[in-house]
Tab-separated table of C-alpha atoms and ligand atoms in Angstrom:
chain	number	residue	atom	x	y	z
A	1	UNK	CA	0.196	-0.306	0.005
A	2	UNK	CA	1.442	3.584	-1.432
A	3	UNK	CA	0.914	5.950	1.724
A	4	UNK	CA	2.240	9.968	1.766
A	5	UNK	CA	2.715	11.789	4.630
A	6	UNK	CA	4.730	14.421	5.906
A	7	UNK	CA	7.596	14.266	8.444
A	8	UNK	CA	9.542	16.941	9.982
A	9	UNK	CA	8.285	19.163	7.108
A	10	UNK	CA	9.303	16.801	4.100
A	11	UNK	CA	6.732	14.963	1.774
A	12	UNK	CA	7.277	10.881	2.085
A	13	UNK	CA	5.743	8.572	0.112
A	14	UNK	CA	6.112	4.616	1.256
A	15	UNK	CA	5.273	1.699	0.007
A	16	UNK	CA	4.302	-0.958	3.170
A	17	UNK	CA	1.936	-2.845	4.758
A	18	UNK	CA	-1.041	-0.896	6.149
A	19	UNK	CA	-0.572	-2.344	9.740
A	20	UNK	CA	3.200	-2.365	9.800
A	21	UNK	CA	3.691	-0.025	12.729
A	22	UNK	CA	4.492	3.474	12.155
A	23	UNK	CA	8.029	3.274	14.440
A	24	UNK	CA	8.831	0.649	11.899
A	25	UNK	CA	8.028	2.581	9.175
A	26	UNK	CA	9.853	6.413	10.857
A	27	UNK	CA	13.016	3.374	11.739
A	28	UNK	CA	13.070	0.578	8.536
A	29	UNK	CA	12.050	2.884	5.510
A	30	UNK	CA	12.830	6.378	6.531
A	31	UNK	CA	15.501	5.927	8.529
A	32	UNK	CA	14.905	8.114	11.356
A	33	UNK	CA	16.105	5.408	14.389
A	34	UNK	CA	15.860	8.663	16.791
A	35	UNK	CA	12.304	7.347	17.357
A	36	UNK	CA	13.190	4.632	19.946
A	37	UNK	CA	11.617	1.142	20.805
A	38	UNK	CA	11.607	0.620	24.296
A	39	UNK	CA	8.014	-2.067	25.345
A	40	UNK	CA	6.551	-2.076	21.809
A	41	UNK	CA	3.508	-1.962	24.072
A	42	UNK	CA	2.216	1.530	24.412
A	43	UNK	CA	3.422	1.666	28.148
A	44	UNK	CA	6.983	3.322	28.081
A	45	UNK	CA	6.644	6.314	25.261
A	46	UNK	CA	10.611	5.692	23.974
A	47	UNK	CA	8.766	5.562	20.576
A	48	UNK	CA	6.916	9.235	20.862
A	49	UNK	CA	6.495	10.887	18.180
A	50	UNK	CA	3.469	14.098	16.824
A	51	UNK	CA	1.066	13.244	14.747
A	52	UNK	CA	-0.955	16.480	14.099
A	53	UNK	CA	0.131	18.315	16.851
A	54	UNK	CA	-0.281	15.875	19.315
A	55	UNK	CA	1.985	13.509	21.211
A	56	UNK	CA	1.462	9.759	20.339
A	57	UNK	CA	2.786	6.330	20.546
A	58	UNK	CA	4.492	5.214	17.182
A	59	UNK	CA	4.387	1.492	18.596
A	60	UNK	CA	0.512	1.396	18.223
A	61	UNK	CA	-0.483	3.457	14.985
A	62	UNK	CA	-0.563	1.528	12.116
A	63	UNK	CA	0.935	3.618	9.190
A	64	UNK	CA	-2.478	2.914	7.550
A	65	UNK	CA	-3.611	5.673	9.722
A	66	UNK	CA	-0.788	8.547	9.101
A	67	UNK	CA	-2.344	8.786	5.228
A	68	UNK	CA	-1.916	13.009	4.966
A	69	UNK	CA	-0.453	13.272	8.402
A	70	UNK	CA	2.066	15.854	9.856
A	71	UNK	CA	4.733	13.668	11.989
A	72	UNK	CA	7.155	15.402	14.029
A	73	UNK	CA	10.103	13.251	15.398
A	74	UNK	CA	13.325	14.390	17.412
A	75	UNK	CA	15.253	14.387	13.993
A	76	UNK	CA	12.865	17.415	13.555
A	77	UNK	CA	13.350	19.776	16.452
A	78	UNK	CA	16.616	20.956	16.117
A	79	UNK	CA	16.829	23.871	13.476
A	80	UNK	CA	19.629	25.036	11.027
A	81	UNK	CA	21.538	22.521	13.717
A	82	UNK	CA	20.391	24.339	16.569
A	83	UNK	CA	19.159	22.604	19.788
A	84	UNK	CA	15.578	23.992	20.808
A	85	UNK	CA	15.789	25.558	24.157
A	86	UNK	CA	14.546	22.011	25.515
A	87	UNK	CA	17.142	19.973	24.368
A	88	UNK	CA	19.349	22.360	26.040
A	89	UNK	CA	18.200	22.389	29.142
A	90	UNK	CA	18.353	18.617	28.862
A	91	UNK	CA	21.571	18.576	28.824
A	92	UNK	CA	22.776	21.546	30.666
A	93	UNK	CA	20.776	20.030	34.007
A	94	UNK	CA	22.130	16.051	32.823
A	95	UNK	CA	18.386	15.293	32.222
A	96	UNK	CA	19.463	13.261	29.493
A	97	UNK	CA	19.574	9.406	30.402
A	98	UNK	CA	19.875	6.412	28.250
A	99	UNK	CA	19.621	6.992	24.084
A	100	UNK	CA	16.662	4.802	24.476
A	101	UNK	CA	13.956	6.681	26.757
A	102	UNK	CA	15.479	10.411	25.860
A	103	UNK	CA	13.710	11.521	22.610
A	104	UNK	CA	10.663	9.945	23.886
A	105	UNK	CA	11.016	12.135	27.257
A	106	UNK	CA	12.064	15.426	25.009
A	107	UNK	CA	8.741	14.917	22.316
A	108	UNK	CA	6.310	14.378	25.708
A	109	UNK	CA	8.399	17.529	27.941
A	110	UNK	CA	7.745	19.373	23.878
A	111	UNK	CA	3.898	18.634	23.702
A	112	UNK	CA	3.657	19.572	27.534
A	113	UNK	CA	5.230	23.102	27.004
A	114	UNK	CA	3.791	23.354	24.168
A	115	UNK	CA	0.085	23.040	25.524
A	116	UNK	CA	0.780	24.590	28.909
A	117	UNK	CA	4.073	26.632	28.760
A	118	UNK	CA	4.205	27.661	32.586
A	119	UNK	CA	3.693	24.258	34.215
A	120	UNK	CA	3.902	23.679	37.828
A	121	UNK	CA	6.270	20.578	38.835
A	122	UNK	CA	3.123	18.289	39.502
A	123	UNK	CA	1.783	19.260	35.876
A	124	UNK	CA	5.652	18.562	34.452
A	125	UNK	CA	5.514	14.910	36.579
A	126	UNK	CA	1.834	14.113	35.402
A	127	UNK	CA	2.777	15.367	31.390
A	128	UNK	CA	5.885	12.862	31.743
A	129	UNK	CA	3.625	9.899	33.664
A	130	UNK	CA	3.750	8.290	30.612
A	131	UNK	CA	7.475	8.018	29.872
A	132	UNK	CA	9.200	5.369	31.892
A	133	UNK	CA	12.988	4.801	32.521
A	134	UNK	CA	14.338	1.546	34.045
A	135	UNK	CA	17.038	2.454	35.007
A	136	UNK	CA	17.078	5.861	37.365
A	137	UNK	CA	14.948	9.046	38.625
A	138	UNK	CA	13.367	11.293	37.033
A	139	UNK	CA	14.816	14.264	39.447
A	140	UNK	CA	16.896	15.946	37.082
A	141	UNK	CA	14.621	15.623	34.000
A	142	UNK	CA	11.815	17.431	35.726
A	143	UNK	CA	14.278	20.338	36.575
A	144	UNK	CA	15.567	20.441	33.356
A	145	UNK	CA	11.368	20.530	31.734
A	146	UNK	CA	11.152	23.335	34.699
A	147	UNK	CA	13.995	25.243	34.444
A	148	UNK	CA	13.006	25.719	30.413
A	149	UNK	CA	9.452	26.976	31.559
A	150	UNK	CA	10.213	29.559	33.602
A	151	UNK	CA	13.287	30.655	31.523
A	152	UNK	CA	10.263	31.456	28.216
B	201	FES	S1	7.957	1.509	22.470
B	201	FES	FE1	6.435	2.308	22.321
B	201	FES	S2	5.282	2.829	23.754
B	201	FES	FE2	6.667	1.857	24.520
B	202	FES	S1	15.318	3.860	30.558
B	202	FES	FE1	16.841	4.908	29.460
B	202	FES	S2	18.488	5.774	31.684
B	202	FES	FE2	16.728	4.190	32.282
């Protein structure tokens, strides 16, 4: 099945089985490997991308559902090789963790700040509640999002 959609402002047409997961189409067909697979079951948030402005778990989305959609992945955040302030804050405050969970956390944090530019600490915690790290804490991630919000 041929399906056309936009990823990071570039129009793509892929030929893929309709039920192939968007996660796999991004990684295998488009070689956008910044989006990661953790659980593959909608539980961990590692595969988070934006579809038409809303953050979703791409492991749960069959590619047939994104015909004509606008998708944003972690690769699409930086512009002219400049990271967005949220990415800078994550680096400076040490909110970056492993390469599996960090991209999804950044996408979820961006979604949170897009909808609520000045979230409280509890709202940040709730906003990142769908993103799981199996090995360490969340304090610096929350610090980074809070710092980014207060510096806007
Ligand atoms: S890989 Fe999609 S939610 Fe875990
Ligand atoms: S799962 Fe990424 S640091 Fe724990």
